[in-house]
């Protein structure tokens, strides 16, 4: 809650904070804003005595399908529309490899 309040007060112009329990993603329009958002979140978590997990924290460029990230058991990637308008892009999601391994392991038991 404290991070949410701080974000509304200080970081809203940088991007959109998407949270679910203790997981979150910040969606930004530019690399500069993403780096500034990273610094802001890192500073606020430090005040709370917490730190970002280095293996789970990264800045990803989603433009033109360049990158992807995992959030809440899903892989998310921006893809160009084929059927509607090739100039439009949509955020697509599908189960992450880790989630698929868990499903496969559960189905063999």
CSV table of C-alpha atoms in Angstrom, one decimal:
chain,number,residue,atom,x,y,z
A,1,UNK,CA,0.0,0.0,0.0
A,2,UNK,CA,2.8,2.4,0.8
A,3,UNK,CA,4.4,1.8,-2.6
A,4,UNK,CA,1.0,2.4,-4.3
A,5,UNK,CA,0.6,5.8,-2.5
A,6,UNK,CA,4.1,6.8,-3.3
A,7,UNK,CA,3.6,5.9,-6.9
A,8,UNK,CA,0.4,7.9,-7.2
A,9,UNK,CA,2.2,10.9,-5.7
A,10,UNK,CA,5.6,10.7,-7.4
A,11,UNK,CA,5.6,8.2,-10.3
A,12,UNK,CA,2.3,8.4,-12.1
A,13,UNK,CA,3.7,10.5,-14.9
A,14,UNK,CA,6.4,7.8,-15.6
A,15,UNK,CA,4.0,4.9,-16.3
A,16,UNK,CA,1.3,2.6,-15.1
A,17,UNK,CA,2.0,0.4,-12.0
A,18,UNK,CA,0.2,-2.9,-12.3
A,19,UNK,CA,0.1,-4.9,-9.1
A,20,UNK,CA,-1.2,-8.3,-7.9
A,21,UNK,CA,-0.3,-9.1,-4.2
A,22,UNK,CA,3.4,-8.7,-3.9
A,23,UNK,CA,4.1,-8.8,-7.7
A,24,UNK,CA,4.1,-5.8,-9.9
A,25,UNK,CA,5.1,-4.5,-13.3
A,26,UNK,CA,5.5,-0.9,-14.4
A,27,UNK,CA,4.6,-0.1,-18.0
A,28,UNK,CA,6.3,2.9,-19.5
A,29,UNK,CA,6.3,4.6,-22.9
A,30,UNK,CA,10.1,5.4,-23.1
A,31,UNK,CA,13.3,3.8,-21.9
A,32,UNK,CA,14.1,7.0,-19.9
A,33,UNK,CA,10.8,6.8,-18.0
A,34,UNK,CA,11.4,3.1,-17.4
A,35,UNK,CA,14.8,3.7,-15.9
A,36,UNK,CA,13.4,6.6,-13.8
A,37,UNK,CA,10.6,4.3,-12.6
A,38,UNK,CA,13.1,1.6,-11.6
A,39,UNK,CA,15.0,4.2,-9.5
A,40,UNK,CA,11.9,5.4,-7.9
A,41,UNK,CA,10.6,1.9,-7.0
A,42,UNK,CA,14.1,0.8,-5.8
A,43,UNK,CA,14.3,3.9,-3.5
A,44,UNK,CA,10.8,3.4,-2.1
A,45,UNK,CA,11.4,-0.3,-1.4
A,46,UNK,CA,14.7,0.6,0.3
A,47,UNK,CA,12.8,2.9,2.7
A,48,UNK,CA,10.6,-0.1,3.5
A,49,UNK,CA,13.7,-2.3,4.1
A,50,UNK,CA,13.0,-4.3,0.9
A,51,UNK,CA,14.9,-4.7,-2.3
A,52,UNK,CA,14.1,-5.8,-5.9
A,53,UNK,CA,15.0,-9.3,-6.9
A,54,UNK,CA,18.0,-8.9,-9.3
A,55,UNK,CA,17.0,-12.0,-11.4
A,56,UNK,CA,13.4,-10.9,-11.7
A,57,UNK,CA,13.9,-7.2,-12.3
A,58,UNK,CA,14.6,-5.9,-15.8
A,59,UNK,CA,13.7,-3.2,-18.4
A,60,UNK,CA,12.2,-4.8,-21.4
A,61,UNK,CA,11.6,-3.1,-24.8
A,62,UNK,CA,8.3,-4.4,-26.2
A,63,UNK,CA,8.3,-2.3,-29.4
A,64,UNK,CA,8.0,-4.4,-32.6
A,65,UNK,CA,8.0,-7.7,-30.7
A,66,UNK,CA,11.6,-7.2,-29.5
A,67,UNK,CA,11.2,-8.5,-26.0
A,68,UNK,CA,8.9,-10.3,-23.6
A,69,UNK,CA,8.5,-10.7,-19.9
A,70,UNK,CA,6.8,-13.1,-17.4
A,71,UNK,CA,4.2,-12.0,-14.9
A,72,UNK,CA,1.8,-14.1,-12.9
A,73,UNK,CA,2.6,-17.3,-14.8
A,74,UNK,CA,2.2,-15.8,-18.2
A,75,UNK,CA,4.6,-14.7,-20.9
A,76,UNK,CA,3.7,-11.3,-22.3
A,77,UNK,CA,4.9,-10.0,-25.7
A,78,UNK,CA,3.7,-7.3,-28.0
A,79,UNK,CA,2.7,-8.6,-31.5
A,80,UNK,CA,1.6,-6.9,-34.7
A,81,UNK,CA,-2.0,-7.4,-35.8
A,82,UNK,CA,-2.2,-9.6,-38.9
A,83,UNK,CA,-5.9,-9.7,-39.5
A,84,UNK,CA,-7.1,-6.2,-38.5
A,85,UNK,CA,-4.4,-3.6,-39.3
A,86,UNK,CA,-0.7,-4.4,-39.5
A,87,UNK,CA,0.1,-1.0,-38.0
A,88,UNK,CA,-1.6,-2.0,-34.8
A,89,UNK,CA,0.0,-4.0,-32.1
A,90,UNK,CA,-1.5,-6.0,-29.2
A,91,UNK,CA,-0.2,-7.4,-26.0
A,92,UNK,CA,-0.4,-11.2,-26.2
A,93,UNK,CA,-0.1,-13.6,-23.3
A,94,UNK,CA,0.3,-17.3,-23.0
A,95,UNK,CA,1.4,-19.6,-20.2
A,96,UNK,CA,5.1,-19.2,-19.2
A,97,UNK,CA,7.5,-22.2,-19.7
A,98,UNK,CA,7.6,-22.6,-15.9
A,99,UNK,CA,3.8,-22.8,-15.7
A,100,UNK,CA,3.7,-25.3,-18.6
A,101,UNK,CA,6.3,-27.5,-16.8
A,102,UNK,CA,4.1,-27.5,-13.7
A,103,UNK,CA,1.0,-28.5,-15.7
A,104,UNK,CA,2.9,-31.3,-17.5
A,105,UNK,CA,4.3,-32.6,-14.1
A,106,UNK,CA,0.8,-32.5,-12.6
A,107,UNK,CA,-0.8,-34.4,-15.5
A,108,UNK,CA,1.8,-37.2,-15.3
A,109,UNK,CA,1.0,-37.9,-11.6
